[in-house]
Amino acid sequence: MILRSTRRKITNIVMFTITGLCTFVAVSVLFFILGYLLWQGGQALNWNFFTKLPAPVGETGGGFANAIVGSAKLLMLAALIGIPIGFLGGVYLAEFGGQTTTFIVRYTTDLLNGVPSIIIGIFAYALIVVPMGHFSTLAGGIALGVLMIPITVRNTEEFLRSVPNTLREGALALGATKWRAVATVVVPAALPGITTGILLAVARVAGETAPLLFTAFGNRFWSPGWNQPTASLPDTIFKYAIAPYEDWNQQAWAAGLVLLSLVLATNIAARLILRRQTRTSRG
Amino acid sequence: MNRVASILAIALFCTGCSDRPKTDVVYSDAPAGLVLINGAGATFPYPIYSKWFDQYHRLFPQIQINYQSIGSGGGIRQVIEGTVDFGATDSPMTDAQLREAKTKILHFPTVLGAVVPVYNIPGITEEINGITEINFTPDALAGIFLGKITKWNDPELKRVNAGLNLPDKGIVVVHRSDGSGTTYVWTDYLGKVSPEWKSKVGVNTSVNWPAGLGGKGNEGVAGLIKQTPYSIGYLEFIYAIHNKMAYGRVRNSDDNFVKADLDSVAAAAAGVKTIPADFRVSITNASGHDSYPISSFTWLLIPSKIPVPAKKEAIVDFLNWMLDDGQQMVEALAYAKLPKELVEMEQKAIASIE
Amino acid sequence: MQPTTTATDGPGARRRARTFTGQLQNGDRIAHFTTFIFAAAIIVITVVLFYELYASSSLTREKFGWRFLTGATWDPVALEFGALPFIYGTLVTSILALIIGVPLGVGAAIFLAELAPVRMSAVLAFIIELLAAVPSVIYGLLAIFTLVPFLRDYIAPVLEGTLCFLPLFQGASYGFSLLAGGCILAIMILPFIISISREVLLAVPREQREASLALGATRWETAWHVAVPYARPGIIGSIFLALARALGETMAVTMVIGNAPRINLSLFAPGYSIAAAIANEFSEATSNMHVSALIELGFVLFCITILVNAVARLLILMTTRKGSAA
C-alpha cells in the first residue's frame, strides 16, 4: 500500500519531469532551428552571397546583395512611419489621454495588432500601389510601418506607465508644465525600455514576408530610389525556398541564416541593454 | 525641443503618405540613362527569360528588365492594371480580359514549350539514366486528374505499360495553386480529349481541381513532386529536364506515344495551318505523327501604347533582339525555336507599338 | 538638465521665458493635440483598412451574401466562390495548434515559474522569448525540409496504424497537410503562451505560495492548485493571444499545408487557410470577381480576429471579476 504522502511525492517528481520535458522541447526547437540553419546555410555562405546580384537560373555565383540592401531600405522607411506614430501615440495613451479617447485608441491599437500581415499587404496594395500605378519600395515600407505601429504604441505606453508617479509629481512640484515634465523627466526615465521596444519592433517586421508580396514585389537588380520594386531578404528566401533548383535552395538557407542571425542579434542585444539599464537605474 | 520633434514627425508623416505623380517622374530618382522595366508573369519560360534579360543587361548595362515569375494569371492581371510594364503568359488573354485593359495589349510569342506529366515512383524513377517512361493515354491523364483513377496499377495505365511493374499505391495528384498558363495548356489539352473534363472542370489558368495538392509556380509543383512519393503532376518540359525528373509519353491524335522534346514540339507548331494576326492560338492535340500533343506557345504581353519613350525604345529593341539573337539561345535550355514565318510576322507586328 | 521652467529663473532664460510664459499654458495643449493627432492616426488607419476591405469586396458580397461563408466550392472559372474550405482549414490548423501548443506551453510555463531554479528559469525564458522573434518564412523553410518528411515518414504511419478508426487519421499522407500546418503553428505560438503564462504565474503573490507550502503541499500541488487558478485569467488571455496569432499566420502555413481548397475530415489531407489563399492567389486573380472574393476572405479573417480578441477580453474580464484576487 502506497502511503498518500508518498503518492503525492511521486506525483510531484513526475510532474516536475513532465513539465521539464515540455520546457526542454520548447528550448530545443530554437537550438534545432539555429543548428540546422548553420549547417545548411553555412555551406552556401560566401563572399559572393553578400556582394553579388542574383544570377539567372542554372548559373552559380549569384548573391543576395540587392535583397540585403532592399530590406535595409524598407526597414528605414518602416521606422520613419512606425516610430513617430507609435511613440507619440503611446505618449498620448500614457500621459495625455482622457478616459474615452484612451479606451478607443487602445482598443483600435489592439485591433490593428491582430490584423494578419497579409491583410496589411492588401491594404497597402489598394491604397498605394494601384493609385501610383506600380509596385515600389514606398508601398512595402508603408505596409511594414503600419505593422510596426501597434507594437510600438503598446510598448511605449507600458514603459511610460511603469515610471513611478513620484518622478512625475516631483517635476510638477518644481513648476514644470505637464508637457515639459513628460518630455524631460518621464520619457528619459522610460527611454531604455522604449528604445528596446522599437528595436524589437524593427527586428520583428524585418522578417515579415506576406505584406511585401504585392507591394515591394521583388527585383533581380538594384532598386534605385523609392519608386521601384525591390528585393528583400524574407521575400527572396520564400521564392528560393519553394524553387526546385538546388543552388537556389542552398542560397535560401544561407539567406535564412543571415536573416535569423540579424534578428536574434538585435533581440539579444536589445534585451541585454534593457536589463543592464534597469539594473543600474534601480541601483 | 520636443515641440520641434513633434512637428518634424508630423511633417515626415505627411510626406510619407502623399501620392507621387505617375510615370514621368518615375525616373527622377534613377541615375541618368538608366531604364528600369518591370514585368511579371509565367513561370514556364522563366529559365529562358532570366537568361535573356541577364544577357541583354550585359549588352546594354543601362537597361534593367526585372521579371518576377508570379504565374500567367498574375502577368495578365498586373498588365491589365498597368502596375507592370509588360506581362508574360502561356494562356492567351480572353476577349473579356483584353477589354478590361486600359490600352490594347499585344501578344508576342517568344518560345515553344511543352507540358509534360511528371511523376515520382520509387522503384521506377531512379536516376535519369535508369528512367523508365510511363505511357499515358488521354483517358488515363483525364481520369487521374479528375480523381477517378486513384491507383498506379489501374487497368487504364497497365494496358499501355505492359513492360512496367506499376505498384499498387495511391496516386498523389499535384497541380498549381496559383493562376498559371501551364495549367491553361494542361486543361486546354484535357478539355479537348475528355468531354467530362470540359464540362466538369473547364479550361482556365486556375480551376477547381477535383483532387490533389497545390504548389506555387512550376517551381512549387516540381518541389512537391520531388518530395512526395507516388505523386504525379504537370510541369513545363524545361523544369522536368533541369531537375532531372521523370516524365512520360503521351499518345497524340495520330495514336502515337510521343515523348516531349524539341523535335516533337516543333512538329506540333508546324502542324498549325494558320496563325491569326494577334498570335493567339492553341496548338494542343495538334495533328502530325511526331507531334507532341501538349505543346504551346508562350507570349509576352506588351501594351500597344508605351508612354515613356525610353522604355518604349528599350522594349522594342529587346523584342527585335529576342527574335534574332535571343532565339539562338533557346535550344540550349530545351525550348523550341519559333518557326521562321512566325518570326517574320512578329517583326512586322513590333512596328505597331507606339 | 533640470526642469526649471519658472518665468523668473536664470539670466538668459528670462527673455525667452517671457515670450514663453503666455504659451506655457498652451504648450500643454499643443503637446496634447500633437500626440492626439498621432494617436488618432492609428484610428484613421484602422478605419480606412476596415472600409477598404468592406468596399473592395462589394462584388462578391452582393452576389453571394451569406452564402459566401457556407459555400464549399472555390471555382475561379465558374466564378463560384465559397469560403468554407478556407475557414475550415484556418480553424482546424489553429485548433490543432492549440491542442498541441497549450499543454506544452502551460507545462513549460509552470516549470519555469514554479518548479525550476530561479536563474535557470530566467535563462531558459530568455531563450524561449527569442523563438518569438524567428521570422515566419524561416519556420516555413525548415518545416518544408524537416517537419513535412518527418510527419509523412514517421508520425503518419504510427497515427494511421493506431488511430485509423478515427476519420481524422485516414487516407494517404502526403506530408503537406492540415497536420503539418497545425504542427508548425503549434511551434510558432509556443513562445507566446510560455512567456505570458510565465509572467502571470510569477505575478502570483508570494504569500499564496508560502501559505500553501506551509500547509504541507508539495511544490507541484502549490503550482497546480494555488498558483495556476490565481493566474488563470492571464493564462487564458495568453491562449487567446496565441490563437489570434495562429489564425493570421501566413507564410509558414502556406509552405506546408498543401494548398488544396477542399474540406476533408482527415488531418493527413491537404487543406488551405484564408491567409495562405490570399497570399497565393491575390496577385494573379484574373477577374474582378476573383479579387473581390479574395478581399472578402481577408475581411472574414479580420472579423474572426476581432471576434477572438473580443472573446479573450470578455473572458479575462469575467474571470478576473469572479475572483482570483486574494
mmCIF file of C-alpha atoms in Angstrom, chain A residues 106-228:
data_model
loop_
_atom_site.group_PDB
_atom_site.id
_atom_site.type_symbol
_atom_site.label_atom_id
_atom_site.label_comp_id
_atom_site.label_asym_id
_atom_site.label_seq_id
_atom_site.Cartn_x
_atom_site.Cartn_y
_atom_site.Cartn_z
ATOM 1 C CA ARG A 106 -6.140 51.339 -27.107
ATOM 2 C CA TYR A 107 -8.891 49.136 -28.478
ATOM 3 C CA THR A 108 -8.101 50.226 -32.027
ATOM 4 C CA THR A 109 -4.427 49.539 -31.468
ATOM 5 C CA ASP A 110 -5.206 46.038 -30.282
ATOM 6 C CA LEU A 111 -7.404 45.566 -33.339
ATOM 7 C CA LEU A 112 -4.645 46.711 -35.628
ATOM 8 C CA ASN A 113 -2.241 44.426 -33.810
ATOM 9 C CA GLY A 114 -4.462 41.477 -34.559
ATOM 10 C CA VAL A 115 -4.724 42.191 -38.269
ATOM 11 C CA PRO A 116 -2.823 39.496 -40.157
ATOM 12 C CA SER A 117 0.123 40.955 -42.013
ATOM 13 C CA ILE A 118 -1.173 39.742 -45.369
ATOM 14 C CA ILE A 119 -4.197 41.982 -44.999
ATOM 15 C CA ILE A 120 -1.977 44.971 -44.326
ATOM 16 C CA GLY A 121 -0.378 43.993 -47.612
ATOM 17 C CA ILE A 122 -3.717 44.136 -49.433
ATOM 18 C CA PHE A 123 -4.393 47.471 -47.757
ATOM 19 C CA ALA A 124 -1.095 48.907 -48.975
ATOM 20 C CA TYR A 125 -1.704 47.485 -52.451
ATOM 21 C CA ALA A 126 -5.119 49.100 -52.753
ATOM 22 C CA LEU A 127 -4.072 52.395 -51.220
ATOM 23 C CA ILE A 128 -0.623 52.907 -52.693
ATOM 24 C CA VAL A 129 0.295 50.511 -55.486
ATOM 25 C CA VAL A 130 -2.870 50.899 -57.536
ATOM 26 C CA PRO A 131 -3.085 54.722 -57.414
ATOM 27 C CA MET A 132 0.644 55.022 -58.053
ATOM 28 C CA GLY A 133 0.427 52.565 -60.903
ATOM 29 C CA HIS A 134 3.365 50.374 -59.949
ATOM 30 C CA PHE A 135 4.956 48.381 -57.161
ATOM 31 C CA SER A 136 7.501 50.206 -55.062
ATOM 32 C CA THR A 137 9.742 50.247 -52.044
ATOM 33 C CA LEU A 138 7.500 53.005 -50.722
ATOM 34 C CA ALA A 139 4.456 50.759 -50.647
ATOM 35 C CA GLY A 140 6.395 47.995 -48.942
ATOM 36 C CA GLY A 141 7.864 50.370 -46.399
ATOM 37 C CA ILE A 142 4.476 51.823 -45.544
ATOM 38 C CA ALA A 143 2.991 48.340 -45.108
ATOM 39 C CA LEU A 144 5.797 47.419 -42.714
ATOM 40 C CA GLY A 145 5.448 50.753 -40.928
ATOM 41 C CA VAL A 146 1.762 50.144 -40.273
ATOM 42 C CA LEU A 147 2.717 46.739 -38.878
ATOM 43 C CA MET A 148 5.178 48.374 -36.508
ATOM 44 C CA ILE A 149 2.691 50.857 -35.055
ATOM 45 C CA PRO A 150 0.683 48.702 -32.619
ATOM 46 C CA ILE A 151 3.783 47.032 -31.202
ATOM 47 C CA THR A 152 5.492 50.367 -30.621
ATOM 48 C CA VAL A 153 2.403 52.010 -29.120
ATOM 49 C CA ARG A 154 1.812 49.253 -26.654
ATOM 50 C CA ASN A 155 5.448 49.084 -25.699
ATOM 51 C CA THR A 156 5.849 52.833 -25.243
ATOM 52 C CA GLU A 157 2.692 53.053 -23.164
ATOM 53 C CA GLU A 158 3.774 50.186 -20.965
ATOM 54 C CA PHE A 159 7.168 51.634 -20.193
ATOM 55 C CA LEU A 160 5.824 55.130 -19.631
ATOM 56 C CA ARG A 161 3.285 53.775 -17.192
ATOM 57 C CA SER A 162 5.994 51.916 -15.337
ATOM 58 C CA VAL A 163 7.742 55.180 -14.499
ATOM 59 C CA PRO A 164 6.837 55.845 -10.855
ATOM 60 C CA ASN A 165 4.426 58.670 -10.242
ATOM 61 C CA THR A 166 6.858 60.186 -7.768
ATOM 62 C CA LEU A 167 9.035 61.306 -10.683
ATOM 63 C CA ARG A 168 6.121 62.998 -12.389
ATOM 64 C CA GLU A 169 4.953 64.634 -9.214
ATOM 65 C CA GLY A 170 8.478 65.792 -8.437
ATOM 66 C CA ALA A 171 8.761 67.507 -11.777
ATOM 67 C CA LEU A 172 5.358 69.114 -11.464
ATOM 68 C CA ALA A 173 6.150 70.223 -7.934
ATOM 69 C CA LEU A 174 9.209 72.036 -9.248
ATOM 70 C CA GLY A 175 6.939 74.044 -11.520
ATOM 71 C CA ALA A 176 7.230 72.223 -14.783
ATOM 72 C CA THR A 177 4.251 72.174 -17.057
ATOM 73 C CA LYS A 178 2.879 68.799 -17.947
ATOM 74 C CA TRP A 179 4.478 68.550 -21.344
ATOM 75 C CA ARG A 180 7.851 69.539 -20.010
ATOM 76 C CA ALA A 181 7.544 67.040 -17.221
ATOM 77 C CA VAL A 182 6.752 64.328 -19.715
ATOM 78 C CA ALA A 183 9.414 65.385 -22.191
ATOM 79 C CA THR A 184 12.269 65.981 -19.819
ATOM 80 C CA VAL A 185 11.611 63.571 -16.965
ATOM 81 C CA VAL A 186 9.202 60.769 -17.739
ATOM 82 C CA VAL A 187 10.304 59.911 -21.249
ATOM 83 C CA PRO A 188 14.029 59.856 -20.449
ATOM 84 C CA ALA A 189 13.279 57.607 -17.494
ATOM 85 C CA ALA A 190 11.457 55.163 -19.738
ATOM 86 C CA LEU A 191 13.787 55.586 -22.697
ATOM 87 C CA PRO A 192 15.798 52.345 -22.353
ATOM 88 C CA GLY A 193 12.609 50.322 -22.445
ATOM 89 C CA ILE A 194 11.147 52.334 -25.278
ATOM 90 C CA THR A 195 14.237 52.064 -27.458
ATOM 91 C CA THR A 196 14.422 48.360 -26.760
ATOM 92 C CA GLY A 197 10.832 48.037 -27.834
ATOM 93 C CA ILE A 198 11.470 49.951 -31.037
ATOM 94 C CA LEU A 199 14.478 47.815 -31.851
ATOM 95 C CA LEU A 200 12.442 44.684 -31.254
ATOM 96 C CA ALA A 201 9.612 46.004 -33.426
ATOM 97 C CA VAL A 202 12.053 46.680 -36.266
ATOM 98 C CA ALA A 203 13.515 43.205 -35.882
ATOM 99 C CA ARG A 204 10.039 41.784 -35.972
ATOM 100 C CA VAL A 205 8.984 43.456 -39.234
ATOM 101 C CA ALA A 206 12.364 42.665 -40.761
ATOM 102 C CA GLY A 207 11.213 39.089 -41.070
ATOM 103 C CA GLU A 208 7.767 39.789 -42.499
ATOM 104 C CA THR A 209 7.185 38.440 -45.974
ATOM 105 C CA ALA A 210 3.457 38.489 -46.613
ATOM 106 C CA PRO A 211 2.948 42.257 -46.780
ATOM 107 C CA LEU A 212 5.786 42.575 -49.269
ATOM 108 C CA LEU A 213 4.396 40.081 -51.773
ATOM 109 C CA PHE A 214 2.247 42.611 -53.534
ATOM 110 C CA THR A 215 3.848 45.863 -52.528
ATOM 111 C CA ALA A 216 7.599 45.637 -52.928
ATOM 112 C CA PHE A 217 7.115 42.856 -55.479
ATOM 113 C CA GLY A 218 10.754 41.753 -55.798
ATOM 114 C CA ASN A 219 13.630 42.742 -58.049
ATOM 115 C CA ARG A 220 16.505 40.906 -59.686
ATOM 116 C CA PHE A 221 18.553 44.092 -59.837
ATOM 117 C CA TRP A 222 19.404 47.032 -57.639
ATOM 118 C CA SER A 223 16.406 49.170 -56.877
ATOM 119 C CA PRO A 224 17.218 52.883 -57.114
ATOM 120 C CA GLY A 225 15.279 55.392 -55.038
ATOM 121 C CA TRP A 226 11.944 54.577 -53.510
ATOM 122 C CA ASN A 227 9.714 54.203 -56.526
ATOM 123 C CA GLN A 228 10.801 50.896 -57.930
#
